[in-house]
Coordinates of C-alpha atoms in Angstrom, one line a residue:
M858 CA 192.1 -119.9 81.4
R859 CA 195.0 -117.5 81.2
N860 CA 197.5 -118.4 78.4
T861 CA 200.8 -118.0 80.1
A862 CA 203.9 -118.3 77.9
K863 CA 206.5 -120.8 78.7
I864 CA 209.7 -119.5 80.3
T865 CA 212.9 -121.1 79.3
T866 CA 215.7 -120.6 81.9
A867 CA 219.3 -121.2 81.0
V868 CA 221.7 -122.6 83.5
L869 CA 222.6 -119.8 85.9
A870 CA 225.8 -119.0 87.8
A871 CA 225.5 -120.5 91.3
G872 CA 225.7 -117.2 93.1
A873 CA 223.1 -115.4 90.9
L874 CA 220.8 -118.4 91.1
T875 CA 220.8 -118.5 94.9
L876 CA 220.2 -114.8 95.2
G877 CA 217.3 -114.9 92.7
L878 CA 215.5 -117.8 94.2
T879 CA 216.0 -116.4 97.7
A880 CA 214.4 -113.1 96.7
C881 CA 211.5 -114.9 95.0
G882 CA 211.0 -117.2 97.9
A883 CA 210.8 -114.2 100.2
D884 CA 208.1 -112.7 98.1
K885 CA 206.0 -115.8 98.2
G886 CA 206.7 -116.9 101.8
S887 CA 203.5 -115.4 103.3
D888 CA 201.1 -117.3 101.0
A889 CA 203.1 -120.4 100.3
A890 CA 200.2 -122.6 101.5
D891 CA 197.7 -121.0 99.2
T892 CA 196.4 -123.5 96.7
S893 CA 194.0 -121.2 94.9
G894 CA 196.3 -119.8 92.2
P895 CA 197.9 -121.4 89.2
L896 CA 200.0 -124.5 89.7
T897 CA 203.6 -123.6 88.5
V898 CA 205.6 -126.6 87.4
A899 CA 209.3 -126.7 86.5
A900 CA 210.4 -129.1 83.7
T901 CA 213.2 -129.8 81.3
P902 CA 212.1 -129.0 77.8
T903 CA 212.0 -132.4 76.2
P904 CA 209.9 -134.5 76.8
Q905 CA 208.7 -133.2 80.1
G906 CA 207.9 -129.7 79.0
E907 CA 206.2 -131.0 75.9
I908 CA 204.1 -133.4 77.9
L909 CA 203.1 -130.7 80.3
T910 CA 202.3 -128.3 77.5
Y911 CA 200.0 -130.9 76.0
V912 CA 198.2 -131.3 79.3
K913 CA 197.9 -127.5 79.6
D914 CA 196.6 -127.0 76.1
N915 CA 194.2 -130.0 75.9
L916 CA 193.3 -131.3 79.4
A917 CA 193.9 -128.8 82.2
E918 CA 191.0 -126.4 81.6
K919 CA 188.4 -129.1 81.5
A920 CA 189.7 -130.4 84.8
G921 CA 189.6 -127.0 86.4
L922 CA 193.3 -126.7 86.6
E923 CA 195.3 -123.5 85.8
L924 CA 198.8 -124.6 84.9
E925 CA 202.0 -122.7 84.3
V926 CA 205.0 -124.5 82.8
K927 CA 208.5 -123.1 83.3
E928 CA 211.3 -124.8 81.5
F929 CA 214.9 -125.2 82.8
T930 CA 217.9 -126.7 81.0
D931 CA 219.7 -128.1 84.1
Y932 CA 219.0 -130.7 86.8
V933 CA 219.5 -128.5 89.8
T934 CA 217.3 -125.4 89.5
P935 CA 214.0 -127.3 89.3
N936 CA 214.6 -128.8 92.8
T937 CA 216.0 -125.7 94.5
A938 CA 213.2 -123.6 93.2
V939 CA 210.6 -126.0 94.6
Q940 CA 212.4 -126.3 97.9
Q941 CA 212.5 -122.5 98.3
G942 CA 208.8 -122.1 97.4
E943 CA 209.5 -120.3 94.1
L944 CA 207.6 -123.1 92.2
D945 CA 205.0 -125.5 93.2
A946 CA 206.2 -128.8 91.6
N947 CA 208.6 -130.2 89.1
Y948 CA 208.7 -133.0 86.5
F949 CA 212.2 -134.0 85.3
Q950 CA 213.8 -136.6 87.5
H951 CA 213.8 -140.2 88.6
Q952 CA 213.9 -141.6 92.2
P953 CA 217.6 -142.5 92.4
Y954 CA 218.5 -138.9 91.3
L955 CA 216.0 -137.4 93.8
D956 CA 217.3 -139.5 96.7
D957 CA 220.9 -138.5 96.0
F958 CA 219.9 -134.8 95.6
N959 CA 218.0 -134.7 98.9
K960 CA 220.9 -136.4 100.7
K961 CA 223.5 -134.0 99.4
N962 CA 221.4 -130.8 99.7
G963 CA 219.4 -131.4 102.8
T964 CA 216.1 -130.9 100.8
D965 CA 212.8 -132.7 101.4
I966 CA 211.4 -133.0 97.9
V967 CA 209.2 -136.1 97.4
A968 CA 207.6 -138.0 94.5
V969 CA 203.8 -137.5 94.2
P970 CA 202.2 -140.9 94.7
G971 CA 200.9 -142.4 91.5
A972 CA 202.5 -139.8 89.3
T973 CA 205.3 -141.7 87.6
V974 CA 204.8 -140.7 84.0
H975 CA 207.5 -141.9 81.6
L976 CA 210.8 -143.5 81.1
E977 CA 213.5 -142.1 78.8
P978 CA 215.8 -145.0 77.9
L979 CA 219.4 -144.1 78.4
G980 CA 221.4 -144.7 75.2
V981 CA 224.9 -145.0 73.9
Y982 CA 225.6 -143.0 70.8
S983 CA 228.6 -142.8 68.4
K984 CA 229.6 -141.2 65.2
G985 CA 232.3 -143.8 64.5
V986 CA 230.9 -147.2 65.3
K987 CA 227.7 -149.1 64.9
K988 CA 228.1 -151.5 67.8
L989 CA 229.7 -151.2 71.2
T990 CA 231.8 -154.2 70.5
D991 CA 233.4 -152.3 67.6
L992 CA 235.0 -149.8 69.9
A993 CA 238.8 -149.8 69.6
K994 CA 241.0 -150.5 72.6
G995 CA 241.6 -147.3 74.5
A996 CA 238.5 -145.6 73.1
T997 CA 237.0 -142.8 75.1
I998 CA 233.4 -142.8 76.3
A999 CA 231.7 -139.7 77.7
L1000 CA 229.4 -140.2 80.7
P1001 CA 227.0 -137.9 82.6
N1002 CA 228.8 -136.6 85.7
D1003 CA 225.8 -136.5 88.1
T1004 CA 226.0 -139.4 90.6
T1005 CA 223.0 -141.5 89.7
N1006 CA 223.1 -141.1 86.0
E1007 CA 226.8 -141.9 85.8
A1008 CA 226.1 -145.2 87.7
R1009 CA 223.2 -145.8 85.3
A1010 CA 225.5 -145.3 82.3
L1011 CA 228.1 -147.7 83.7
K1012 CA 225.4 -150.3 84.3
L1013 CA 224.3 -149.9 80.7
L1014 CA 227.8 -150.5 79.5
E1015 CA 228.1 -153.5 81.8
A1016 CA 224.8 -154.9 80.5
N1017 CA 226.3 -154.8 77.0
G1018 CA 229.4 -156.6 78.0
V1019 CA 232.1 -153.9 77.6
I1020 CA 233.0 -153.5 81.3
K1021 CA 232.2 -155.3 84.5
L1022 CA 231.5 -153.5 87.8
K1023 CA 232.6 -154.6 91.3
A1024 CA 230.1 -156.8 93.2
G1025 CA 227.6 -154.5 95.0
A1026 CA 228.2 -151.4 92.9
G1027 CA 225.0 -149.4 93.3
Y1028 CA 223.3 -146.2 92.2
D1029 CA 226.5 -144.2 93.1
A1030 CA 228.9 -146.3 91.1
T1031 CA 231.8 -144.4 89.3
P1032 CA 234.6 -145.6 87.0
K1033 CA 236.5 -146.5 90.1
D1034 CA 234.0 -149.3 90.6
I1035 CA 235.0 -151.0 87.4
A1036 CA 236.4 -154.4 88.1
S1037 CA 237.1 -155.4 84.5
N1038 CA 237.8 -153.3 81.5
P1039 CA 239.2 -155.5 78.7
K1040 CA 239.5 -152.8 76.1
N1041 CA 241.1 -150.3 78.5
L1042 CA 238.3 -147.8 77.8
K1043 CA 238.7 -144.3 79.0
F1044 CA 235.9 -142.3 80.5
K1045 CA 235.2 -138.5 80.2
E1046 CA 232.7 -137.2 82.8
L1047 CA 230.6 -134.3 81.6
E1048 CA 227.5 -132.4 82.6
A1049 CA 224.6 -134.3 81.1
A1050 CA 223.5 -131.4 78.9
Q1051 CA 226.9 -131.2 77.2
L1052 CA 227.0 -134.9 76.2
P1053 CA 225.4 -134.5 72.7
R1054 CA 227.9 -131.8 71.8
S1055 CA 230.7 -134.1 72.9
L1056 CA 230.1 -136.7 70.2
G1057 CA 232.6 -135.2 67.8
D1058 CA 235.3 -135.3 70.5
V1059 CA 234.9 -138.9 71.9
D1060 CA 234.4 -142.3 70.5
A1061 CA 231.0 -142.7 72.1
A1062 CA 228.8 -141.0 74.7
V1063 CA 226.1 -142.2 77.1
I1064 CA 223.3 -139.6 76.8
N1065 CA 220.2 -139.0 78.8
G1066 CA 217.0 -139.5 76.8
N1067 CA 215.8 -135.9 77.1
Y1068 CA 219.1 -134.4 75.9
A1069 CA 219.3 -137.0 73.1
L1070 CA 215.8 -135.9 71.9
E1071 CA 216.7 -132.2 72.0
A1072 CA 219.8 -133.0 69.8
D1073 CA 217.6 -134.9 67.3
L1074 CA 218.9 -138.3 68.4
S1075 CA 216.4 -141.1 68.8
P1076 CA 217.1 -143.6 71.6
A1077 CA 215.0 -146.0 69.5
K1078 CA 216.7 -145.5 66.2
D1079 CA 220.2 -143.9 66.7
A1080 CA 221.5 -145.5 69.9
I1081 CA 224.0 -148.3 69.5
A1082 CA 222.8 -149.6 72.8
A1083 CA 219.9 -148.6 75.0
E1084 CA 218.2 -149.5 78.3
S1085 CA 215.3 -151.9 78.4
P1086 CA 212.2 -150.3 80.0
K1087 CA 211.3 -153.6 81.7
G1088 CA 211.8 -153.4 85.5
N1089 CA 213.6 -150.0 85.0
P1090 CA 213.8 -147.9 88.2
Y1091 CA 214.4 -144.6 86.3
G1092 CA 210.8 -143.5 85.6
N1093 CA 210.3 -139.7 85.7
F1094 CA 207.6 -138.4 88.0
L1095 CA 205.9 -135.3 89.3
A1096 CA 207.6 -134.1 92.5
V1097 CA 206.8 -131.5 95.3
K1098 CA 208.2 -130.3 98.5
K1099 CA 207.1 -132.6 101.3
G1100 CA 203.7 -131.6 102.7
S1101 CA 202.3 -130.5 99.3
E1102 CA 201.3 -134.0 98.1
D1103 CA 197.7 -133.3 99.0
D1104 CA 197.4 -130.0 97.2
P1105 CA 194.3 -130.4 95.1
R1106 CA 196.0 -128.8 92.1
V1107 CA 198.8 -131.4 92.4
K1108 CA 196.4 -134.2 92.6
K1109 CA 194.6 -133.0 89.5
L1110 CA 197.8 -132.7 87.5
A1111 CA 199.0 -136.2 88.7
K1112 CA 195.7 -137.6 87.4
L1113 CA 196.0 -135.8 84.1
L1114 CA 199.7 -136.9 83.6
T1115 CA 198.7 -140.5 84.0
S1116 CA 195.6 -140.4 81.8
P1117 CA 194.9 -142.4 78.6
E1118 CA 195.2 -139.2 76.6
V1119 CA 198.8 -138.5 77.8
K1120 CA 199.8 -142.2 77.2
K1121 CA 198.6 -141.9 73.6
F1122 CA 200.4 -138.6 73.2
I1123 CA 203.6 -140.2 74.4
E1124 CA 203.2 -143.2 72.1
D1125 CA 202.3 -141.1 69.0
K1126 CA 204.9 -138.3 69.5
Y1127 CA 208.0 -140.2 70.6
S1128 CA 207.6 -143.6 68.8
G1129 CA 209.4 -145.6 71.5
S1130 CA 212.1 -143.0 72.3
V1131 CA 210.0 -142.1 75.4
V1132 CA 207.9 -144.8 77.0
A1133 CA 204.8 -144.3 79.2
A1134 CA 205.4 -145.7 82.7
F1135 CA 201.8 -146.2 83.7

């Protein structure tokens, strides 16, 4: 099997991104339905890229799958690249995020059946307090600014008793949906990738699991509050453009990603900071 190096892609300016993906999509347009070449999969680096690299290095060749992993540091490019045919699949998101992305962007990306791989418990981190209840009145908490993860962060704060949301507040809840805020907490909305760097400027931050791990923060050890994996709707899965679910290469990867070998890899490497969802 060809040993293709991982490609790490930084967040690009919107105009340049659109131009680049359009050009690449045009190059591939004539053979977009070809399933004979390598399967190219977009992922955020941690843990998705690491899990895919484990599959590539240890399982893919035996299964007759040629796999290429391309890493991105944002939550938009992996979907636009798959939608435009630049990449075959992605692995970085949960269902509420994908539903919101499709609705806002007119895309038709779908989860691959049976390929929900892991959960990254969302956590609250602080350099100043050990418990959420120790936050001072008027303290500032940083939140991810994408729709579903902001709502998820607010629900985590509600579950820990520091705020109360309005009845019926769903996956698109914002600070405007807070019904009770006894400590008059303030909220700073930031791009998810910036949250670890904000810890020195705020009293606490609710950080996505992948970005916490990249910043050497452990949801299992360092978070002052974290989601429970039980009944959690935020499992991360393999996704493709609608119509590609039956691609034999996609089915092979889905099977490998939910194999006992991958479950053990997740358990051994992440020690509870990432939890297998199968």
